[in-house]
Amino acid sequence: MLPEQYKDQYDVALMAATAGGDLTAFDHLVRRHQGRLSNFFVRMGVTQVDADDLLQETFLKIFRACKGYKPDAQFTTFLHTVARNTFIDRVRRSHRYQELIEGYTGETGAKVAPPAVGAGGVRLDVAALLAQLSPKLREVVVLVAIQGLQYDEAAAVLAIPLGTVKSRLNQAMLDLRKLKT
């Protein structure tokens, strides 16, 4: 296990090795981050099957970008930026597809189900709660509270000011408190 201060340097070295043609380095990079990114996609509201597809698309984009990769920010910031953009592209494509289907059949899609409550009302379904947040609030919660990115990293991934990350996270927490009661 690498000490925390060396993890980003290790990822940058793996990207450089991949750019040099070392596929084993890329395989190692994928194995290091696939769980984190899969969790990111699932928390953003997609099924595990869709998360796996998004994961594959994301790593394909990263592989294609490895020769031009410049470590201007932490590698995890780059990783989450590519993942987020891949997710947004998928959402845009699915909305266009849904609009096409609705235009053809005249039927609309299903609404989000209310949060599930476990035995005794104690256990809440986090995914159901997150699904009820707006996409802008949800992505901040997923990046900061679940993925563990620092506020400035989340701001870089989302291309928004640091203060906006903080205010969205605060608003999301307020909304989540209301939803769970």
Steps between C-alpha positions, in 0.01 A plus 500: 500500500637837399516788747242767414757761390638265230173378349461784251865475392449127446194562282690757294784248456248238389356743243851573370576128473171446318588779257825312439307189403496309831153342507570340837531849649161594359350177635636592842355851471159355412511257793596781740208722405219287357327446835502872578363594158239225501380631836492852356277394210265295718467790745418726207194282445578242233468123524807285559485383137498860377775585748713222350441641151587851617809365672615341177432818301685710758812284502498483121502882492782508756700249297456709186607813691807350671754632248375856541445478876664778699475476879380858556273385784473188710439186298172434682376842384579404140342158550177639643481771235514238224250283689260789553518604135437139395199489732364829363542375142304186589223701666472725195482201267240326718285816518506530122409131473222539759361803317504302176313208662250732670441683173436170326287323764354797687598340833724657764755325719453393859557739788760444774372284784497641853783395730475148641494465877624182666379320810385739768552799271867514600683417178463738208583419140779746420465447125129584515572813703774610261269441204262760642764774496546715194791383280711804599459429872538123456832524319649721773386256771637203309836663431559650846309289752520161331807506275702702751624776271608825661284805430757647262528171311122482463498860379760411235307189390174692473663817360322718756628736774597358838224698671242341271617152603461594865156656454372208292625252757333697777173517305519128423549416867200714593290331232614152610405575861151598385469190282600252768242627751 
